């Protein structure tokens, strides 16, 4: 059986949402090249009772509402890209992205809860939703402030061609 | 005979919250647990919890455990560890054995059972080999004892326990070779499966484990595809190179004390099988016995905590510790929190199952 086919893959069979499934929801908003700074992208497409993204947002750019099973809706015009929601999301389902961060390079800031952590300047393997390595990336910063509650946020750049595919990095080998 | 207002049995999320709520109302509470440390499963939960702020969402289970223990200590709640509750007699007497040596009986005006649940077993040829274990056991090894159960793991079951423990095994440094799910669809939250999938772990729906191979420990596992009637399809078998097989096939409420005491039972397949009948106040068919958490139907730690608060509140109220207005306000707040957790595509089914238990005859 082909468990790795992106086009046939579905959240409830492969474990990861396909792009078709994401595009079918109005909550998944991938910012285009007009956005001049990173903003939050939310991949939360099941109605589960959860709203820390909404309460974490200092500028009220994310709305869940009084029914906490509502899907979070982000206003990317209001989002400042501070990243507090990235660490607050218990599902690790939020990252920041900017399509044209530098010439030919996109930006991502994703949650990471494995050791060892990468270091600034390190070249890492960027992975898609199925854990496949799709390109190299370069770490800009590893944010581990107390407010993130032991979830590190890794800032990295990677080729713009893989803008939508990349969601995280491959775990680093332990010593 | 020693007497206490309320004896809470089990100091996991439900029991701790029950003891705290009742003590805050002014009741004299004794909390007993058979383990050497309080907290139940909370200290294994290193992930951030779902829910809203009222449910401590975004806080890791282990930190919620620390906060609850501090609160219990501040309230001077009496805690007996290494204390096994062996039986309940005359509806209000709890027989316990302390430190495996001292047998005694306590008169409890009210009893709150927060005994939790036990992991289900799946048996297959080779299942008694060392290396086959419950997912909860693997989680205890990595998160409490900091020992890897193995290096190459096969997870059986894709419910939230299966996928969360898979993620934590990856965090602990193991390789998870596959998550196998007999049903045609994955069971756990998509956000959990997604983070395991993007770590490169394959999910096999409509598959099960056929056998574990090895002489004195697991050396491999044979996986097979299932047809629509869940029968293995010959010729689809394949072997996975694993040294550990974790079983996450659901939980069964630990109902022995409740049923031994004579509490009426109700069958709730969605919530784990036979559970004690109970009402919204978490009171069983025996007016002096309350229940909370997985023993009343398997859900999550967040619901267990709210049910514990409800049981503690109700038991204290039945002893006259609360002004009516305060009782009502707390009841409404806790009930609101419970309903919020029992909504949405996963929660509604549990809410319906809970309501069916409460609607069943009290007997």
Coordinates of C-alpha atoms in Angstrom, one line a residue:
Chain A
X1 CA 0.0 0.0 0.0
X2 CA 1.1 3.5 -0.7
X3 CA 1.1 5.3 2.6
X4 CA 3.1 8.2 1.3
X5 CA 1.1 9.6 -1.5
X6 CA 0.3 13.2 -0.8
X7 CA -2.6 13.4 -3.3
X8 CA -4.3 10.4 -1.9
X9 CA -3.3 11.1 1.7
X10 CA -5.9 12.2 4.2
X11 CA -5.8 13.3 7.8
X12 CA -7.7 10.3 9.1
X13 CA -5.7 7.7 7.2
X14 CA -2.2 9.0 6.8
X15 CA -2.2 11.1 9.9
X16 CA -1.5 14.4 8.1
X17 CA -3.9 16.7 6.3
X18 CA -3.4 16.8 2.5
X19 CA -3.1 20.2 0.8
X20 CA -6.5 19.5 -0.7
X21 CA -8.0 19.0 2.7
X22 CA -6.3 22.2 4.0
X23 CA -7.4 24.2 1.0
X24 CA -11.0 23.1 1.5
X25 CA -11.1 24.9 4.9
X26 CA -11.4 28.6 5.2
X27 CA -9.3 28.6 8.4
X28 CA -6.1 27.6 6.6
X29 CA -4.7 30.9 5.2
X30 CA -1.2 30.8 3.7
X31 CA 0.0 34.4 3.3
X32 CA 1.2 35.4 -0.1
X33 CA 4.2 37.6 -1.2
X34 CA 2.3 40.8 -0.4
X35 CA 2.7 40.1 3.3
X36 CA 5.8 42.0 4.5
X37 CA 6.3 40.2 7.8
X38 CA 5.7 36.6 9.1
X39 CA 2.2 35.8 10.3
X40 CA 0.6 32.8 11.9
X41 CA -0.7 29.9 9.8
X42 CA -3.1 27.6 11.6
X43 CA -3.5 24.0 10.6
X44 CA -6.4 23.1 13.0
X45 CA -9.2 21.6 11.0
X46 CA -11.0 19.4 13.6
X47 CA -13.5 20.7 16.0
X48 CA -11.8 19.9 19.3
X49 CA -12.4 21.9 22.5
X50 CA -9.5 24.2 22.7
X51 CA -8.7 27.9 22.6
X52 CA -5.3 28.8 24.0
X53 CA -4.3 30.4 20.6
X54 CA -7.1 32.9 21.1
X55 CA -6.2 33.8 24.7
X56 CA -2.5 33.9 23.9
X57 CA -2.9 36.5 21.1
X58 CA -2.0 40.0 22.4
X59 CA -3.7 41.7 19.5
X60 CA -6.8 39.6 19.3
X61 CA -6.0 38.4 15.7
X62 CA -7.3 34.9 16.5
X63 CA -11.0 34.2 17.2
X64 CA -12.4 31.0 18.5
X65 CA -15.4 32.4 20.3
X66 CA -17.5 31.2 23.2
X67 CA -18.0 27.7 21.7
X68 CA -14.5 26.5 22.3
X69 CA -14.9 23.7 19.6
X70 CA -15.1 26.4 16.9
X71 CA -12.1 26.3 14.6
X72 CA -9.7 29.3 15.1
X73 CA -10.0 32.0 12.5
X74 CA -7.0 34.3 12.0
X75 CA -7.0 37.9 10.7
X76 CA -3.6 38.0 9.1
X77 CA -3.9 41.8 8.6
X78 CA -4.0 42.2 12.4
X79 CA -1.4 39.4 13.2
X80 CA 2.0 40.9 14.1
X81 CA 3.8 37.6 13.9
X82 CA 4.9 37.6 17.6
X83 CA 4.7 33.8 17.8
X84 CA 2.9 33.5 21.2
X85 CA 0.2 31.4 19.7
X86 CA 2.8 29.0 18.2
X87 CA 4.0 28.0 21.6
X88 CA 0.5 28.2 23.2
X89 CA -1.1 25.7 20.8
X90 CA -1.2 22.3 22.6
X91 CA -1.5 20.6 19.2
X92 CA 1.6 22.2 17.8
X93 CA -0.6 23.1 14.9
X94 CA 0.6 26.7 14.3
X95 CA 3.7 28.2 12.7
X96 CA 4.6 31.6 11.3
X97 CA 5.4 32.0 7.6
X98 CA 6.5 34.7 5.2
X99 CA 6.8 33.9 1.5
X100 CA 9.4 36.5 0.4
X101 CA 11.7 36.9 3.4
X102 CA 14.8 37.5 1.3
X103 CA 15.6 36.9 -2.3
X104 CA 14.5 33.3 -3.1
X105 CA 14.0 32.5 0.5
X106 CA 10.9 31.9 2.6
X107 CA 10.7 32.2 6.4
X108 CA 9.2 29.8 8.9
X109 CA 9.0 29.8 12.7
X110 CA 7.8 26.4 13.9
X111 CA 7.4 24.7 17.3
X112 CA 10.0 22.1 18.2
X113 CA 10.0 19.8 21.3
X114 CA 12.9 17.4 20.6
X115 CA 16.5 17.4 21.8
X116 CA 19.1 18.3 20.7
X117 CA 17.9 21.7 19.6
X118 CA 19.6 23.2 16.5
X119 CA 21.8 26.3 16.7
X120 CA 21.6 29.6 14.9
X121 CA 23.4 29.3 11.6
X122 CA 23.0 25.5 11.4
X123 CA 21.9 24.0 8.1
X124 CA 18.9 21.7 8.8
X125 CA 16.7 19.3 6.8
X126 CA 13.2 20.8 6.3
X127 CA 10.3 18.3 6.2
X128 CA 6.8 18.3 4.8
X129 CA 3.6 17.1 6.5
X130 CA 4.7 13.5 6.0
X131 CA 8.2 13.9 7.4
X132 CA 9.8 13.8 4.0
X133 CA 12.9 15.9 3.7
X134 CA 12.1 18.4 0.9
X135 CA 15.0 20.9 1.1
X136 CA 17.7 22.4 3.3
X137 CA 17.0 25.3 5.6
X138 CA 19.2 27.6 7.7
X139 CA 18.4 28.4 11.3
X140 CA 18.2 32.1 12.1
X141 CA 17.2 31.8 15.8
X142 CA 16.2 29.3 18.4
X143 CA 13.7 31.0 20.8
X144 CA 13.3 29.3 24.2
X145 CA 11.8 32.0 26.4
X146 CA 10.1 31.1 29.6
X147 CA 6.6 32.1 28.3
X148 CA 6.9 29.3 25.6
X149 CA 6.8 26.8 28.4
X150 CA 9.6 24.4 27.1
X151 CA 8.4 24.5 23.5
X152 CA 11.3 25.9 21.4
X153 CA 10.4 28.1 18.4
X154 CA 12.9 27.6 15.6
X155 CA 13.2 30.4 13.1
X156 CA 14.6 29.3 9.7
X157 CA 14.8 30.2 6.0
X158 CA 14.4 27.9 3.1
X159 CA 13.9 28.0 -0.7
X160 CA 10.7 29.7 -1.7
X161 CA 9.9 26.8 -4.1
X162 CA 9.0 24.7 -1.1
X163 CA 7.0 27.5 0.6
X164 CA 3.9 25.6 1.3
X165 CA 5.3 22.1 1.6
X166 CA 7.7 22.8 4.5
X167 CA 6.2 22.7 8.0
X168 CA 9.0 21.6 10.3
X169 CA 12.5 20.2 10.5
X170 CA 13.9 16.7 10.7
X171 CA 14.9 15.7 14.3
X172 CA 18.7 15.8 14.9
X173 CA 20.6 12.7 15.9
X174 CA 21.4 12.3 19.6
X175 CA 25.0 11.8 20.6
Chain B
X1 CA -13.5 3.6 64.6
X2 CA -11.7 6.5 62.9
X3 CA -14.2 8.8 61.2
X4 CA -13.8 11.3 58.3
X5 CA -16.4 13.4 56.5
X6 CA -15.2 12.3 53.1
X7 CA -12.7 9.6 52.1
X8 CA -11.4 10.0 48.5
X9 CA -9.9 6.9 47.0
X10 CA -7.4 7.6 44.3
X11 CA -5.2 10.7 44.0
X12 CA -5.1 11.2 40.3
X13 CA -6.6 14.3 38.6
X14 CA -10.2 13.4 39.6
X15 CA -9.4 12.4 43.2
X16 CA -7.1 15.4 43.8
X17 CA -9.7 17.9 42.5
X18 CA -12.5 16.2 44.5
X19 CA -10.4 16.4 47.7
X20 CA -9.6 20.1 47.0
X21 CA -13.1 21.1 46.2
X22 CA -14.5 19.3 49.3
X23 CA -11.8 20.7 51.6
X24 CA -12.4 24.2 50.3
X25 CA -16.1 23.8 51.3
X26 CA -14.9 22.9 54.8
X27 CA -15.2 19.1 54.8
X28 CA -12.6 17.0 56.6
X29 CA -11.1 15.0 53.8
X30 CA -8.9 11.9 53.8
X31 CA -7.3 11.1 50.4
X32 CA -5.9 7.6 50.0
X33 CA -3.8 6.1 47.2
X34 CA -2.1 2.8 46.8
X35 CA 0.9 4.3 45.1
X36 CA 4.0 5.8 46.8
X37 CA 3.4 9.2 45.1
X38 CA 0.2 11.1 44.5
X39 CA -0.9 12.4 41.1
X40 CA -2.0 9.3 39.3
X41 CA -1.3 9.6 35.6
X42 CA -0.8 13.4 35.7
X43 CA 2.9 13.3 36.2
X44 CA 3.3 11.2 33.0
X45 CA 1.5 13.8 31.0
X46 CA 4.4 16.0 29.7
X47 CA 2.3 17.5 26.9
X48 CA 0.3 20.7 27.0
X49 CA -3.4 20.1 27.8
X50 CA -6.3 21.2 25.5
X51 CA -9.4 23.1 26.6
X52 CA -9.8 26.7 27.8
X53 CA -8.1 28.7 30.5
X54 CA -10.6 27.3 33.1
X55 CA -9.3 23.8 32.1
X56 CA -5.6 24.9 32.5
X57 CA -5.3 24.6 28.7
X58 CA -1.7 25.1 27.4
X59 CA -0.3 23.9 30.8
X60 CA 1.5 20.6 30.8
X61 CA -0.1 17.8 32.8
X62 CA 3.0 17.4 35.0
X63 CA 2.7 21.1 36.0
X64 CA -1.0 20.8 36.7
X65 CA -0.1 17.9 39.0
X66 CA 2.4 20.1 40.9
X67 CA -0.1 22.9 41.3
X68 CA -2.9 20.5 42.6
X69 CA -0.5 18.9 45.1
X70 CA 0.5 22.4 46.4
X71 CA -3.1 23.3 46.7
X72 CA -3.9 20.1 48.6
X73 CA -1.0 20.8 50.9
X74 CA -2.1 24.4 51.5
X75 CA -5.6 23.1 52.5
X76 CA -4.0 20.6 54.9
X77 CA -5.7 17.7 53.2
X78 CA -4.7 14.4 54.9
X79 CA -3.1 12.1 52.4
X80 CA -2.3 8.5 53.0
X81 CA 0.0 7.0 50.4
X82 CA 0.9 3.3 50.0
X83 CA -2.6 2.7 51.2
X84 CA -4.8 0.1 49.4
X85 CA -8.5 0.5 49.6
X86 CA -9.7 -3.2 49.7
X87 CA -13.4 -2.9 50.1
X88 CA -16.4 -0.9 51.1
X89 CA -18.8 -2.2 53.7
X90 CA -22.3 -1.0 54.9
X91 CA -22.0 1.8 52.3
X92 CA -19.9 3.9 54.5
X93 CA -17.0 1.9 55.8
X94 CA -13.7 1.8 53.9
X95 CA -11.3 -1.1 54.6
X96 CA -7.7 -0.1 53.8
X97 CA -4.3 -1.7 54.2
X98 CA -1.5 0.7 54.9
X99 CA 2.1 -0.1 53.9
X100 CA 1.1 -3.6 53.0
X101 CA 0.9 -4.4 56.7
X102 CA -1.7 -2.4 58.7
X103 CA -5.3 -3.3 58.1
X104 CA -7.9 -0.8 59.3
X105 CA -11.5 0.4 58.7
X106 CA -12.5 4.1 58.4
X107 CA -16.0 5.3 58.8
X108 CA -16.6 7.7 55.9
X109 CA -19.8 9.8 55.9
X110 CA -19.2 10.1 52.1
X111 CA -16.9 8.1 49.8
X112 CA -15.6 9.4 46.5
X113 CA -14.2 6.7 44.2
X114 CA -11.6 8.1 41.8
X115 CA -10.0 4.8 41.0
X116 CA -9.3 5.4 37.3
X117 CA -9.0 2.8 34.7
X118 CA -6.8 -0.1 33.5
X119 CA -5.3 -0.6 30.1
X120 CA -6.9 -3.1 27.7
X121 CA -4.9 -6.0 26.4
X122 CA -4.7 -7.3 22.9
X123 CA -3.4 -10.9 22.7
X124 CA -1.7 -12.5 19.7
X125 CA 1.0 -15.1 19.3
X126 CA 4.1 -13.9 21.1
X127 CA 2.3 -11.3 23.2
X128 CA 3.9 -12.6 26.4
X129 CA 7.4 -11.9 25.1
X130 CA 9.3 -9.3 27.0
X131 CA 8.9 -6.1 25.0
X132 CA 5.1 -6.2 24.6
X133 CA 3.6 -3.8 27.0
X134 CA 0.7 -1.3 27.5
X135 CA 1.3 2.2 26.0
X136 CA 0.7 3.5 29.5
X137 CA 3.5 1.3 30.8
X138 CA 5.9 2.6 28.2
X139 CA 4.9 6.2 29.1
X140 CA 5.6 5.5 32.8
X141 CA 9.0 4.1 31.8
X142 CA 10.0 7.2 29.7
X143 CA 8.4 10.0 31.6
X144 CA 8.6 8.8 35.3
X145 CA 11.6 6.5 35.3
X146 CA 13.4 8.0 32.3
X147 CA 14.2 4.6 30.8
X148 CA 13.5 3.7 27.1
X149 CA 11.5 0.5 26.8
X150 CA 13.2 -0.1 23.5
X151 CA 14.7 1.5 20.5
X152 CA 12.3 0.5 17.7
X153 CA 8.7 0.7 18.6
X154 CA 5.5 -0.5 17.1
X155 CA 2.4 1.2 18.4
X156 CA -0.9 -0.7 18.3
X157 CA -3.9 1.7 18.4
X158 CA -4.2 5.3 17.1
X159 CA -6.4 6.8 19.7
X160 CA -5.1 9.8 21.6
X161 CA -3.1 7.6 24.1
X162 CA -1.5 5.8 21.1
X163 CA -0.5 8.9 19.3
X164 CA 0.5 10.9 22.3
X165 CA 2.7 8.1 23.7
X166 CA 4.2 7.7 20.2
X167 CA 5.2 11.4 20.2
X168 CA 6.7 11.1 23.7
X169 CA 8.6 8.0 22.7
X170 CA 10.1 10.0 19.8
X171 CA 10.9 12.8 22.2
X172 CA 12.6 10.3 24.5
X173 CA 14.8 9.2 21.6
X174 CA 13.2 6.0 20.4
X175 CA 12.3 5.3 16.8
X176 CA 8.6 4.6 16.2
X177 CA 8.4 2.3 13.2
X178 CA 4.7 2.4 12.7
X179 CA 1.3 3.1 14.3
X180 CA -1.2 0.4 13.4
X181 CA -5.0 0.9 13.6
X182 CA -7.5 -1.8 13.0
X183 CA -10.3 0.6 12.2
X184 CA -10.4 2.2 8.7
X185 CA -9.8 5.7 10.2
X186 CA -7.3 7.0 12.8
X187 CA -8.8 7.6 16.2
X188 CA -6.8 10.4 17.8
X189 CA -6.9 14.1 17.3
X190 CA -5.6 15.2 13.9
X191 CA -3.2 17.6 15.5
X192 CA -1.6 14.6 17.4
X193 CA -1.4 12.3 14.4
X194 CA 0.0 15.2 12.3
X195 CA 2.9 15.8 14.6
X196 CA 3.7 12.1 14.7
X197 CA 3.4 11.9 10.9
X198 CA 5.7 14.9 10.2
X199 CA 8.3 13.1 12.3
X200 CA 8.2 10.5 9.6
X201 CA 6.1 7.8 11.3
X202 CA 3.8 5.8 9.0
X203 CA 0.2 5.1 10.0
X204 CA -1.4 1.9 8.9
X205 CA -5.2 2.0 9.1
X206 CA -7.2 -1.3 8.5
X207 CA -4.2 -3.3 9.9
X208 CA -3.5 -5.2 13.0
X209 CA -0.6 -7.1 14.5
X210 CA -0.6 -10.9 13.7
X211 CA 2.3 -12.0 15.9
X212 CA 5.3 -10.9 17.8
X213 CA 8.5 -12.9 16.9
X214 CA 11.5 -13.5 19.0
X215 CA 13.0 -16.1 21.4
X216 CA 13.4 -14.3 24.7
X217 CA 12.3 -10.8 23.7
X218 CA 10.5 -9.1 20.8
X219 CA 12.7 -9.1 17.7
X220 CA 10.1 -8.3 15.1
X221 CA 6.3 -8.0 14.5
X222 CA 4.1 -9.3 11.7
X223 CA 1.4 -6.9 10.5
X224 CA -1.5 -7.8 8.3
X225 CA -4.2 -5.9 6.5
X226 CA -7.9 -6.4 7.5
X227 CA -10.9 -6.7 5.3
X228 CA -14.2 -4.9 5.9
X229 CA -15.2 -7.5 8.5
X230 CA -11.9 -7.1 10.3
X231 CA -10.6 -10.5 9.1
X232 CA -6.9 -10.7 8.1
X233 CA -6.3 -10.7 4.3
X234 CA -4.0 -13.6 3.5
X235 CA -0.9 -12.5 1.6
X236 CA -0.8 -9.0 3.0
X237 CA 1.4 -9.9 5.9
X238 CA 4.7 -8.0 6.4
X239 CA 7.4 -8.0 9.0
X240 CA 8.5 -4.9 11.0
X241 CA 11.9 -4.8 12.6
X242 CA 10.9 -3.7 16.2
X243 CA 12.0 -4.6 19.7
X244 CA 9.0 -3.2 21.5
X245 CA 5.2 -3.4 20.9
X246 CA 3.1 -1.0 22.7
X247 CA -0.6 -1.6 23.0
X248 CA -3.0 1.3 23.2
X249 CA -6.3 -0.4 22.8
X250 CA -8.4 1.6 25.2
X251 CA -9.1 1.5 28.9
X252 CA -11.6 -0.2 31.1
X253 CA -12.9 1.6 34.2
X254 CA -11.6 0.3 37.5
X255 CA -15.0 -0.5 39.0
X256 CA -14.2 -3.2 41.5
X257 CA -14.7 -1.1 44.6
X258 CA -17.9 0.4 43.3
X259 CA -19.5 -2.8 42.3
X260 CA -18.3 -4.6 45.4
X261 CA -20.1 -1.9 47.4
X262 CA -23.2 -2.7 45.5
X263 CA -23.4 0.4 43.1
X264 CA -25.7 -0.3 40.2
X265 CA -24.0 -0.7 36.9
X266 CA -24.7 0.6 33.4
X267 CA -23.1 -0.6 30.2
X268 CA -21.5 2.2 28.2
X269 CA -19.5 0.9 25.3
X270 CA -18.3 4.4 24.3
X271 CA -16.9 5.1 27.7
X272 CA -15.2 1.7 28.3
X273 CA -17.9 -0.8 29.3
X274 CA -19.6 -1.3 32.7
X275 CA -19.6 1.8 34.8
X276 CA -21.4 2.7 38.0
X277 CA -24.7 4.5 37.4
X278 CA -24.4 8.2 38.4
X279 CA -26.2 11.4 38.2
X280 CA -25.0 14.9 37.2
X281 CA -23.7 15.4 40.8
X282 CA -21.6 12.3 40.3
X283 CA -23.6 10.4 43.0
X284 CA -24.0 6.7 42.4
X285 CA -27.1 4.5 43.2
X286 CA -25.8 4.4 46.8
X287 CA -26.3 7.9 48.2
X288 CA -23.1 8.0 50.3
X289 CA -20.9 6.9 47.3
X290 CA -19.7 9.4 44.6
X291 CA -17.5 8.7 41.6
X292 CA -15.3 10.8 39.3
X293 CA -12.9 10.4 36.5
X294 CA -12.3 7.3 34.3
X295 CA -14.1 5.0 36.8
X296 CA -17.3 6.8 35.8
X297 CA -16.5 6.4 32.0
X298 CA -13.2 6.8 30.3
X299 CA -12.5 10.3 29.0
X300 CA -9.5 12.6 29.6
X301 CA -7.6 14.2 32.5
X302 CA -9.4 17.5 31.8
X303 CA -12.9 16.0 32.2
X304 CA -11.6 13.9 35.2
X305 CA -10.6 17.1 37.0
X306 CA -14.0 18.7 36.4
X307 CA -15.9 15.6 37.5
X308 CA -13.7 15.4 40.6
X309 CA -14.6 19.0 41.4
X310 CA -18.3 18.1 40.9
X311 CA -18.1 15.0 43.1
X312 CA -16.2 17.0 45.9
X313 CA -18.7 19.8 45.7
X314 CA -21.8 17.4 45.8
X315 CA -20.4 15.3 48.6
X316 CA -19.6 18.4 50.7
X317 CA -23.0 19.9 50.0
X318 CA -24.8 16.7 51.0
X319 CA -23.1 17.1 54.4
X320 CA -24.4 20.6 54.7
X321 CA -21.1 22.4 54.1
X322 CA -22.3 24.9 51.4
X323 CA -24.7 27.8 51.3
X324 CA -27.3 27.1 48.6
X325 CA -26.2 30.1 46.4
X326 CA -22.5 29.1 46.5
X327 CA -23.4 25.5 45.7
X328 CA -25.5 26.5 42.7
X329 CA -22.8 28.9 41.4
X330 CA -20.1 26.3 41.6
X331 CA -22.4 23.6 40.1
X332 CA -23.2 25.8 37.1
X333 CA -19.5 26.7 36.6
X334 CA -18.3 23.1 36.7
X335 CA -21.1 21.9 34.6
X336 CA -20.3 24.6 32.0
X337 CA -16.7 23.5 31.9
X338 CA -17.7 19.8 31.5
X339 CA -20.1 20.6 28.6
X340 CA -17.4 22.6 26.9
X341 CA -15.1 19.6 27.0
X342 CA -17.9 17.3 25.7
X343 CA -18.6 19.2 22.5
X344 CA -17.3 19.1 19.0
X345 CA -16.6 16.1 16.7
X346 CA -14.9 14.0 19.4
X347 CA -16.7 15.3 22.5
X348 CA -20.4 15.1 21.5
X349 CA -20.2 11.3 21.4
X350 CA -19.0 11.3 25.0
X351 CA -21.6 13.7 26.0
X352 CA -24.4 11.5 24.5
X353 CA -22.9 8.5 26.3
X354 CA -22.7 10.3 29.6
X355 CA -26.3 11.4 29.3
X356 CA -27.4 7.9 28.4
X357 CA -25.8 6.7 31.7
X358 CA -27.6 9.3 33.7
X359 CA -30.9 8.6 31.9
X360 CA -30.7 4.9 32.7
X361 CA -32.7 3.6 35.6
X362 CA -31.2 4.1 39.0
X363 CA -32.4 0.6 39.9

